[in-house]
Amino acid sequence: MSVPKTLDEYIVWAAENIGSDFADSKSKRFYEVNLSNFFNSISEHAFFRGLNIELEKAETEYRSATNSELLMEKSTPRLLQKPYSSAVDKSFRVNVLWNTSFPEQPKRGWVTTDNLPFYFNDTIRCCIVCKFIDGPRFVTDRLMTYAKSLGLDRRRYSQERDDGYYAHHYYVRFPVKTVDKNWRENETDIEVEVQVTTQLQDVLRSLTHTFYQANRLTPDEDSSKWKWDFASNRFRVGYLSHTLHLLESIILQSRNEVASGKTKVD
């Protein structure tokens, strides 16, 4: 079995080898109907209806402890749905590019048109942007407690990648209604992803998003060689992100020294 090298080759491969026609309009409709159901259920859940109040409490607590503002925006984070094209794109990465067992299936099984709405943990997601580098951990601490008070399963971990991506990822699980391909209703639960990052990392991500989209579908035979390819965009983007992470730590240290009186500001 030849390994598909492009997204177009992958779509043909998936139809022929795992019985999933990602180009079929019915597959797209199935995905979008389910995501719409998920979005509506999650938006109306007590967790998101009360999230703004919870973040206001976190803001007050953080300001009292640090004499600094916690969040870039005071409004409730906006939930987003992963577009069908992005989900198909990610299925290519999971089924082929990241699959060290290929041509055997990944550990969790193939991503198919049947399970595409349910396979990933970021089909419904939002982002919270903090002003300082200690904000993401502070926010996820509060979100863990908040979800526990509502009886929801939750988890979190930090992301610190070689390519320069820095954020905290928080996941909370919600009950939702689904439909199968015969349009029969069922119930299941899915995770929603909350990315918690910093102002500088968010700005950099907005500037480099197109670059990362193109780069992540390119098979990488040596994942470290780019670190010496100083003329490449990947080198510049990756090390700029690492540099910003260092700069954020210096900013935080300076803020804390001023707050403690160790540094005088005239």
mmCIF file of N, CA, C and O in Angstrom, residues 15-102:
data_model
loop_
_atom_site.group_PDB
_atom_site.id
_atom_site.type_symbol
_atom_site.label_atom_id
_atom_site.label_comp_id
_atom_site.label_asym_id
_atom_site.label_seq_id
_atom_site.Cartn_x
_atom_site.Cartn_y
_atom_site.Cartn_z
ATOM 1 N N ALA A 15 -11.046 6.479 0.554
ATOM 2 C CA ALA A 15 -12.217 5.882 -0.094
ATOM 3 C C ALA A 15 -11.940 4.434 -0.491
ATOM 4 O O ALA A 15 -12.812 3.560 -0.365
ATOM 5 N N GLU A 16 -10.718 4.168 -0.948
ATOM 6 C CA GLU A 16 -10.382 2.832 -1.445
ATOM 7 C C GLU A 16 -9.991 1.851 -0.344
ATOM 8 O O GLU A 16 -10.214 0.649 -0.477
ATOM 9 N N ASN A 17 -9.447 2.340 0.765
ATOM 10 C CA ASN A 17 -8.846 1.443 1.756
ATOM 11 C C ASN A 17 -9.576 1.369 3.093
ATOM 12 O O ASN A 17 -9.476 0.355 3.780
ATOM 13 N N ILE A 18 -10.275 2.412 3.492
ATOM 14 C CA ILE A 18 -10.997 2.341 4.769
ATOM 15 C C ILE A 18 -12.481 2.657 4.589
ATOM 16 O O ILE A 18 -13.197 2.875 5.568
ATOM 17 N N GLY A 19 -12.935 2.680 3.354
ATOM 18 C CA GLY A 19 -14.362 2.845 3.069
ATOM 19 C C GLY A 19 -14.935 4.172 3.491
ATOM 20 O O GLY A 19 -16.118 4.249 3.861
ATOM 21 N N SER A 20 -14.118 5.233 3.445
ATOM 22 C CA SER A 20 -14.578 6.546 3.877
ATOM 23 C C SER A 20 -14.363 7.564 2.760
ATOM 24 O O SER A 20 -13.214 7.903 2.443
ATOM 25 N N ASP A 21 -15.471 8.038 2.206
ATOM 26 C CA ASP A 21 -15.402 9.015 1.124
ATOM 27 C C ASP A 21 -15.562 10.409 1.714
ATOM 28 O O ASP A 21 -16.674 10.923 1.861
ATOM 29 N N PHE A 22 -14.432 11.021 2.043
ATOM 30 C CA PHE A 22 -14.462 12.356 2.647
ATOM 31 C C PHE A 22 -14.913 13.424 1.658
ATOM 32 O O PHE A 22 -15.252 14.539 2.070
ATOM 33 N N ALA A 23 -14.919 13.100 0.366
ATOM 34 C CA ALA A 23 -15.369 14.062 -0.647
ATOM 35 C C ALA A 23 -16.880 14.029 -0.841
ATOM 36 O O ALA A 23 -17.434 14.885 -1.540
ATOM 37 N N ASP A 24 -17.564 13.082 -0.228
ATOM 38 C CA ASP A 24 -19.008 12.928 -0.391
ATOM 39 C C ASP A 24 -19.742 14.013 0.390
ATOM 40 O O ASP A 24 -19.480 14.234 1.583
ATOM 41 N N SER A 25 -20.682 14.692 -0.245
ATOM 42 C CA SER A 25 -21.432 15.763 0.413
ATOM 43 C C SER A 25 -22.260 15.245 1.592
ATOM 44 O O SER A 25 -22.505 15.973 2.558
ATOM 45 N N LYS A 26 -22.653 13.965 1.537
ATOM 46 C CA LYS A 26 -23.413 13.384 2.659
ATOM 47 C C LYS A 26 -22.539 13.253 3.899
ATOM 48 O O LYS A 26 -23.015 13.436 5.023
ATOM 49 N N SER A 27 -21.267 12.937 3.706
ATOM 50 C CA SER A 27 -20.341 12.847 4.840
ATOM 51 C C SER A 27 -20.170 14.213 5.490
ATOM 52 O O SER A 27 -20.125 14.339 6.727
ATOM 53 N N LYS A 28 -20.069 15.227 4.667
ATOM 54 C CA LYS A 28 -19.937 16.590 5.186
ATOM 55 C C LYS A 28 -21.190 16.998 5.944
ATOM 56 O O LYS A 28 -21.106 17.582 7.043
ATOM 57 N N ARG A 29 -22.352 16.681 5.387
ATOM 58 C CA ARG A 29 -23.610 17.027 6.045
ATOM 59 C C ARG A 29 -23.737 16.314 7.394
ATOM 60 O O ARG A 29 -24.151 16.919 8.392
ATOM 61 N N PHE A 30 -23.386 15.047 7.445
ATOM 62 C CA PHE A 30 -23.422 14.258 8.683
ATOM 63 C C PHE A 30 -22.549 14.921 9.751
ATOM 64 O O PHE A 30 -22.953 15.070 10.913
ATOM 65 N N TYR A 31 -21.369 15.325 9.373
ATOM 66 C CA TYR A 31 -20.446 15.976 10.299
ATOM 67 C C TYR A 31 -21.027 17.300 10.798
ATOM 68 O O TYR A 31 -21.042 17.579 12.006
ATOM 69 N N GLU A 32 -21.520 18.117 9.882
ATOM 70 C CA GLU A 32 -21.974 19.458 10.249
ATOM 71 C C GLU A 32 -23.242 19.437 11.087
ATOM 72 O O GLU A 32 -23.398 20.266 11.999
ATOM 73 N N VAL A 33 -24.145 18.484 10.836
ATOM 74 C CA VAL A 33 -25.348 18.379 11.661
ATOM 75 C C VAL A 33 -24.981 18.016 13.094
ATOM 76 O O VAL A 33 -25.503 18.599 14.055
ATOM 77 N N ASN A 34 -24.070 17.070 13.248
ATOM 78 C CA ASN A 34 -23.656 16.679 14.592
ATOM 79 C C ASN A 34 -22.949 17.813 15.317
ATOM 80 O O ASN A 34 -23.214 18.074 16.494
ATOM 81 N N LEU A 35 -22.053 18.526 14.615
ATOM 82 C CA LEU A 35 -21.360 19.623 15.280
ATOM 83 C C LEU A 35 -22.318 20.741 15.673
ATOM 84 O O LEU A 35 -22.154 21.368 16.722
ATOM 85 N N SER A 36 -23.323 20.978 14.859
ATOM 86 C CA SER A 36 -24.319 21.982 15.210
ATOM 87 C C SER A 36 -25.071 21.578 16.476
ATOM 88 O O SER A 36 -25.317 22.413 17.365
ATOM 89 N N ASN A 37 -25.416 20.293 16.589
ATOM 90 C CA ASN A 37 -26.071 19.788 17.800
ATOM 91 C C ASN A 37 -25.161 19.947 19.015
ATOM 92 O O ASN A 37 -25.601 20.373 20.098
ATOM 93 N N PHE A 38 -23.879 19.599 18.843
ATOM 94 C CA PHE A 38 -22.922 19.728 19.946
ATOM 95 C C PHE A 38 -22.822 21.184 20.396
ATOM 96 O O PHE A 38 -22.870 21.485 21.592
ATOM 97 N N PHE A 39 -22.676 22.063 19.417
ATOM 98 C CA PHE A 39 -22.487 23.480 19.710
ATOM 99 C C PHE A 39 -23.674 24.037 20.497
ATOM 100 O O PHE A 39 -23.497 24.766 21.487
ATOM 101 N N ASN A 40 -24.882 23.704 20.069
ATOM 102 C CA ASN A 40 -26.075 24.214 20.743
ATOM 103 C C ASN A 40 -26.181 23.694 22.170
ATOM 104 O O ASN A 40 -26.487 24.454 23.107
ATOM 105 N N SER A 41 -25.919 22.401 22.362
ATOM 106 C CA SER A 41 -26.004 21.817 23.704
ATOM 107 C C SER A 41 -24.971 22.426 24.640
ATOM 108 O O SER A 41 -25.265 22.756 25.797
ATOM 109 N N ILE A 42 -23.752 22.566 24.151
ATOM 110 C CA ILE A 42 -22.660 23.069 24.990
ATOM 111 C C ILE A 42 -22.849 24.546 25.310
ATOM 112 O O ILE A 42 -22.610 24.986 26.440
ATOM 113 N N SER A 43 -23.291 25.317 24.326
ATOM 114 C CA SER A 43 -23.509 26.751 24.544
ATOM 115 C C SER A 43 -24.531 27.007 25.642
ATOM 116 O O SER A 43 -24.426 27.996 26.388
ATOM 117 N N GLU A 44 -25.526 26.129 25.744
ATOM 118 C CA GLU A 44 -26.600 26.301 26.718
ATOM 119 C C GLU A 44 -26.303 25.638 28.053
ATOM 120 O O GLU A 44 -27.089 25.770 28.998
ATOM 121 N N HIS A 45 -25.194 24.943 28.167
ATOM 122 C CA HIS A 45 -24.862 24.262 29.418
ATOM 123 C C HIS A 45 -24.498 25.290 30.492
ATOM 124 O O HIS A 45 -23.979 26.367 30.204
ATOM 125 N N ALA A 46 -24.758 24.926 31.749
ATOM 126 C CA ALA A 46 -24.485 25.832 32.867
ATOM 127 C C ALA A 46 -23.022 26.254 32.918
ATOM 128 O O ALA A 46 -22.703 27.375 33.338
ATOM 129 N N PHE A 47 -22.121 25.383 32.456
ATOM 130 C CA PHE A 47 -20.696 25.711 32.483
ATOM 131 C C PHE A 47 -20.418 26.971 31.677
ATOM 132 O O PHE A 47 -19.754 27.893 32.152
ATOM 133 N N PHE A 48 -20.936 27.027 30.445
ATOM 134 C CA PHE A 48 -20.661 28.188 29.597
ATOM 135 C C PHE A 48 -21.569 29.369 29.916
ATOM 136 O O PHE A 48 -21.159 30.521 29.752
ATOM 137 N N ARG A 49 -22.751 29.103 30.390
ATOM 138 C CA ARG A 49 -23.619 30.230 30.767
ATOM 139 C C ARG A 49 -23.056 30.972 31.976
ATOM 140 O O ARG A 49 -23.278 32.172 32.136
ATOM 141 N N GLY A 50 -22.314 30.258 32.821
ATOM 142 C CA GLY A 50 -21.741 30.901 34.006
ATOM 143 C C GLY A 50 -20.261 31.197 33.898
ATOM 144 O O GLY A 50 -19.655 31.679 34.857
ATOM 145 N N LEU A 51 -19.667 30.928 32.729
ATOM 146 C CA LEU A 51 -18.221 31.064 32.590
ATOM 147 C C LEU A 51 -17.753 32.505 32.753
ATOM 148 O O LEU A 51 -16.706 32.770 33.365
ATOM 149 N N ASN A 52 -18.517 33.455 32.233
ATOM 150 C CA ASN A 52 -18.103 34.844 32.328
ATOM 151 C C ASN A 52 -17.996 35.291 33.788
ATOM 152 O O ASN A 52 -17.040 35.980 34.176
ATOM 153 N N ILE A 53 -18.959 34.878 34.599
ATOM 154 C CA ILE A 53 -18.917 35.221 36.030
ATOM 155 C C ILE A 53 -17.711 34.583 36.701
ATOM 156 O O ILE A 53 -17.025 35.202 37.523
ATOM 157 N N GLU A 54 -17.419 33.335 36.326
ATOM 158 C CA GLU A 54 -16.276 32.626 36.911
ATOM 159 C C GLU A 54 -14.957 33.321 36.544
ATOM 160 O O GLU A 54 -14.052 33.448 37.368
ATOM 161 N N LEU A 55 -14.854 33.781 35.305
ATOM 162 C CA LEU A 55 -13.636 34.480 34.882
ATOM 163 C C LEU A 55 -13.518 35.851 35.544
ATOM 164 O O LEU A 55 -12.402 36.320 35.816
ATOM 165 N N GLU A 56 -14.639 36.487 35.808
ATOM 166 C CA GLU A 56 -14.603 37.757 36.534
ATOM 167 C C GLU A 56 -14.067 37.548 37.953
ATOM 168 O O GLU A 56 -13.289 38.367 38.462
ATOM 169 N N LYS A 57 -14.465 36.438 38.584
ATOM 170 C CA LYS A 57 -13.944 36.116 39.916
ATOM 171 C C LYS A 57 -12.433 35.873 39.860
ATOM 172 O O LYS A 57 -11.685 36.330 40.729
ATOM 173 N N ALA A 58 -12.005 35.141 38.820
ATOM 174 C CA ALA A 58 -10.578 34.873 38.657
ATOM 175 C C ALA A 58 -9.813 36.171 38.435
ATOM 176 O O ALA A 58 -8.708 36.360 38.977
ATOM 177 N N GLU A 59 -10.388 37.074 37.646
ATOM 178 C CA GLU A 59 -9.759 38.376 37.395
ATOM 179 C C GLU A 59 -9.567 39.148 38.693
ATOM 180 O O GLU A 59 -8.487 39.711 38.954
ATOM 181 N N THR A 60 -10.585 39.169 39.534
ATOM 182 C CA THR A 60 -10.516 39.885 40.811
ATOM 183 C C THR A 60 -9.457 39.278 41.716
ATOM 184 O O THR A 60 -8.666 40.002 42.347
ATOM 185 N N GLU A 61 -9.428 37.957 41.780
ATOM 186 C CA GLU A 61 -8.458 37.268 42.633
ATOM 187 C C GLU A 61 -7.026 37.515 42.150
ATOM 188 O O GLU A 61 -6.108 37.770 42.945
ATOM 189 N N TYR A 62 -6.826 37.462 40.850
ATOM 190 C CA TYR A 62 -5.494 37.665 40.271
ATOM 191 C C TYR A 62 -5.025 39.106 40.492
ATOM 192 O O TYR A 62 -3.862 39.343 40.846
ATOM 193 N N ARG A 63 -5.911 40.062 40.297
ATOM 194 C CA ARG A 63 -5.553 41.466 40.486
ATOM 195 C C ARG A 63 -5.162 41.730 41.939
ATOM 196 O O ARG A 63 -4.220 42.481 42.219
ATOM 197 N N SER A 64 -5.892 41.102 42.858
ATOM 198 C CA SER A 64 -5.588 41.279 44.274
ATOM 199 C C SER A 64 -4.213 40.708 44.626
ATOM 200 O O SER A 64 -3.477 41.275 45.442
ATOM 201 N N ALA A 65 -3.855 39.582 43.970
ATOM 202 C CA ALA A 65 -2.587 38.918 44.275
ATOM 203 C C ALA A 65 -1.401 39.548 43.577
ATOM 204 O O ALA A 65 -0.278 39.523 44.098
ATOM 205 N N THR A 66 -1.615 40.128 42.387
ATOM 206 C CA THR A 66 -0.489 40.588 41.564
ATOM 207 C C THR A 66 -0.525 42.062 41.212
ATOM 208 O O THR A 66 0.442 42.583 40.652
ATOM 209 N N ASN A 67 -1.638 42.729 41.512
ATOM 210 C CA ASN A 67 -1.850 44.127 41.100
ATOM 211 C C ASN A 67 -1.761 44.268 39.580
ATOM 212 O O ASN A 67 -1.324 45.298 39.053
ATOM 213 N N SER A 68 -2.165 43.230 38.857
ATOM 214 C CA SER A 68 -2.138 43.211 37.397
ATOM 215 C C SER A 68 -3.439 42.621 36.878
ATOM 216 O O SER A 68 -4.121 41.868 37.580
ATOM 217 N N GLU A 69 -3.754 42.944 35.628
ATOM 218 C CA GLU A 69 -4.937 42.360 35.009
ATOM 219 C C GLU A 69 -4.602 40.980 34.450
ATOM 220 O O GLU A 69 -3.502 40.746 33.939
ATOM 221 N N LEU A 70 -5.573 40.098 34.525
ATOM 222 C CA LEU A 70 -5.375 38.707 34.118
ATOM 223 C C LEU A 70 -5.625 38.493 32.631
ATOM 224 O O LEU A 70 -4.809 37.870 31.941
ATOM 225 N N LEU A 71 -6.744 38.991 32.121
ATOM 226 C CA LEU A 71 -7.217 38.636 30.776
ATOM 227 C C LEU A 71 -7.133 39.810 29.808
ATOM 228 O O LEU A 71 -7.278 40.970 30.194
ATOM 229 N N MET A 72 -6.946 39.462 28.534
ATOM 230 C CA MET A 72 -6.950 40.478 27.488
ATOM 231 C C MET A 72 -8.353 40.988 27.211
ATOM 232 O O MET A 72 -8.552 42.156 26.907
ATOM 233 N N GLU A 73 -9.349 40.106 27.290
ATOM 234 C CA GLU A 73 -10.739 40.482 27.042
ATOM 235 C C GLU A 73 -11.603 40.006 28.195
ATOM 236 O O GLU A 73 -11.375 38.924 28.740
ATOM 237 N N LYS A 74 -12.592 40.813 28.552
ATOM 238 C CA LYS A 74 -13.454 40.482 29.689
ATOM 239 C C LYS A 74 -14.724 39.741 29.264
ATOM 240 O O LYS A 74 -15.502 39.299 30.095
ATOM 241 N N SER A 75 -14.945 39.599 27.964
ATOM 242 C CA SER A 75 -16.141 38.924 27.484
ATOM 243 C C SER A 75 -15.982 37.411 27.554
ATOM 244 O O SER A 75 -14.860 36.891 27.628
ATOM 245 N N THR A 76 -17.096 36.688 27.510
ATOM 246 C CA THR A 76 -17.063 35.224 27.524
ATOM 247 C C THR A 76 -16.362 34.707 26.270
ATOM 248 O O THR A 76 -16.642 35.187 25.165
ATOM 249 N N PRO A 77 -15.446 33.761 26.405
ATOM 250 C CA PRO A 77 -14.763 33.208 25.224
ATOM 251 C C PRO A 77 -15.761 32.668 24.205
ATOM 252 O O PRO A 77 -16.772 32.060 24.569
ATOM 253 N N ARG A 78 -15.474 32.894 22.934
ATOM 254 C CA ARG A 78 -16.395 32.497 21.860
ATOM 255 C C ARG A 78 -16.112 31.071 21.421
ATOM 256 O O ARG A 78 -14.995 30.733 21.023
ATOM 257 N N LEU A 79 -17.149 30.234 21.492
ATOM 258 C CA LEU A 79 -17.014 28.853 21.038
ATOM 259 C C LEU A 79 -16.917 28.799 19.516
ATOM 260 O O LEU A 79 -17.642 29.504 18.811
ATOM 261 N N LEU A 80 -16.031 27.951 19.018
ATOM 262 C CA LEU A 80 -15.854 27.760 17.587
ATOM 263 C C LEU A 80 -16.057 26.296 17.219
ATOM 264 O O LEU A 80 -15.771 25.402 18.021
ATOM 265 N N GLN A 81 -16.539 26.065 15.998
ATOM 266 C CA GLN A 81 -16.679 24.711 15.474
ATOM 267 C C GLN A 81 -15.566 24.456 14.454
ATOM 268 O O GLN A 81 -15.302 25.299 13.595
ATOM 269 N N LYS A 82 -14.932 23.292 14.547
ATOM 270 C CA LYS A 82 -13.911 22.953 13.564
ATOM 271 C C LYS A 82 -14.588 22.705 12.218
ATOM 272 O O LYS A 82 -15.462 21.854 12.110
ATOM 273 N N PRO A 83 -14.202 23.438 11.180
ATOM 274 C CA PRO A 83 -14.813 23.215 9.862
ATOM 275 C C PRO A 83 -14.554 21.802 9.353
ATOM 276 O O PRO A 83 -13.562 21.160 9.730
ATOM 277 N N TYR A 84 -15.434 21.331 8.482
ATOM 278 C CA TYR A 84 -15.295 19.975 7.938
ATOM 279 C C TYR A 84 -13.937 19.796 7.266
ATOM 280 O O TYR A 84 -13.266 18.771 7.458
ATOM 281 N N SER A 85 -13.507 20.780 6.498
ATOM 282 C CA SER A 85 -12.228 20.667 5.791
ATOM 283 C C SER A 85 -11.067 20.516 6.769
ATOM 284 O O SER A 85 -10.115 19.766 6.508
ATOM 285 N N SER A 86 -11.143 21.199 7.902
ATOM 286 C CA SER A 86 -10.085 21.081 8.906
ATOM 287 C C SER A 86 -10.093 19.711 9.564
ATOM 288 O O SER A 86 -9.031 19.159 9.897
ATOM 289 N N ALA A 87 -11.283 19.154 9.778
ATOM 290 C CA ALA A 87 -11.381 17.824 10.373
ATOM 291 C C ALA A 87 -10.822 16.763 9.425
ATOM 292 O O ALA A 87 -10.126 15.825 9.850
ATOM 293 N N VAL A 88 -11.113 16.888 8.134
ATOM 294 C CA VAL A 88 -10.560 15.953 7.142
ATOM 295 C C VAL A 88 -9.041 16.091 7.103
ATOM 296 O O VAL A 88 -8.300 15.098 7.064
ATOM 297 N N ASP A 89 -8.568 17.324 7.114
ATOM 298 C CA ASP A 89 -7.134 17.607 7.161
ATOM 299 C C ASP A 89 -6.491 16.897 8.351
ATOM 300 O O ASP A 89 -5.447 16.241 8.234
ATOM 301 N N LYS A 90 -7.129 16.997 9.534
ATOM 302 C CA LYS A 90 -6.567 16.372 10.732
ATOM 303 C C LYS A 90 -6.630 14.854 10.648
ATOM 304 O O LYS A 90 -5.745 14.155 11.157
ATOM 305 N N SER A 91 -7.663 14.320 9.996
ATOM 306 C CA SER A 91 -7.751 12.855 9.834
ATOM 307 C C SER A 91 -6.586 12.341 8.996
ATOM 308 O O SER A 91 -6.080 11.239 9.231
ATOM 309 N N PHE A 92 -6.139 13.133 8.017
ATOM 310 C CA PHE A 92 -4.965 12.779 7.213
ATOM 311 C C PHE A 92 -3.731 12.678 8.105
ATOM 312 O O PHE A 92 -2.940 11.730 8.016
ATOM 313 N N ARG A 93 -3.565 13.654 8.992
ATOM 314 C CA ARG A 93 -2.411 13.632 9.888
ATOM 315 C C ARG A 93 -2.457 12.433 10.833
ATOM 316 O O ARG A 93 -1.450 11.766 11.052
ATOM 317 N N VAL A 94 -3.650 12.154 11.393
ATOM 318 C CA VAL A 94 -3.766 11.054 12.349
ATOM 319 C C VAL A 94 -3.643 9.699 11.657
ATOM 320 O O VAL A 94 -2.926 8.805 12.120
ATOM 321 N N ASN A 95 -4.332 9.534 10.552
ATOM 322 C CA ASN A 95 -4.341 8.237 9.861
ATOM 323 C C ASN A 95 -3.017 7.914 9.176
ATOM 324 O O ASN A 95 -2.641 6.737 9.085
ATOM 325 N N VAL A 96 -2.324 8.949 8.692
ATOM 326 C CA VAL A 96 -1.138 8.706 7.858
ATOM 327 C C VAL A 96 0.121 9.363 8.416
ATOM 328 O O VAL A 96 1.069 8.685 8.807
ATOM 329 N N LEU A 97 0.142 10.695 8.472
ATOM 330 C CA LEU A 97 1.392 11.408 8.751
ATOM 331 C C LEU A 97 1.932 11.142 10.147
ATOM 332 O O LEU A 97 3.153 11.052 10.341
ATOM 333 N N TRP A 98 1.048 11.037 11.130
ATOM 334 C CA TRP A 98 1.491 10.779 12.506
ATOM 335 C C TRP A 98 1.416 9.300 12.878
ATOM 336 O O TRP A 98 1.765 8.935 13.997
ATOM 337 N N ASN A 99 0.943 8.492 11.982
ATOM 338 C CA ASN A 99 0.683 7.076 12.277
ATOM 339 C C ASN A 99 1.946 6.244 12.048
ATOM 340 O O ASN A 99 2.250 5.858 10.923
ATOM 341 N N THR A 100 2.660 5.963 13.122
ATOM 342 C CA THR A 100 3.901 5.190 13.012
ATOM 343 C C THR A 100 3.653 3.729 12.671
ATOM 344 O O THR A 100 4.586 3.002 12.341
ATOM 345 N N SER A 101 2.386 3.293 12.735
ATOM 346 C CA SER A 101 2.047 1.897 12.414
ATOM 347 C C SER A 101 1.555 1.722 10.981
ATOM 348 O O SER A 101 1.238 0.607 10.570
ATOM 349 N N PHE A 102 1.452 2.828 10.223
ATOM 350 C CA PHE A 102 0.932 2.748 8.858
ATOM 351 C C PHE A 102 1.711 1.702 8.049
ATOM 352 O O PHE A 102 2.935 1.617 8.144
#
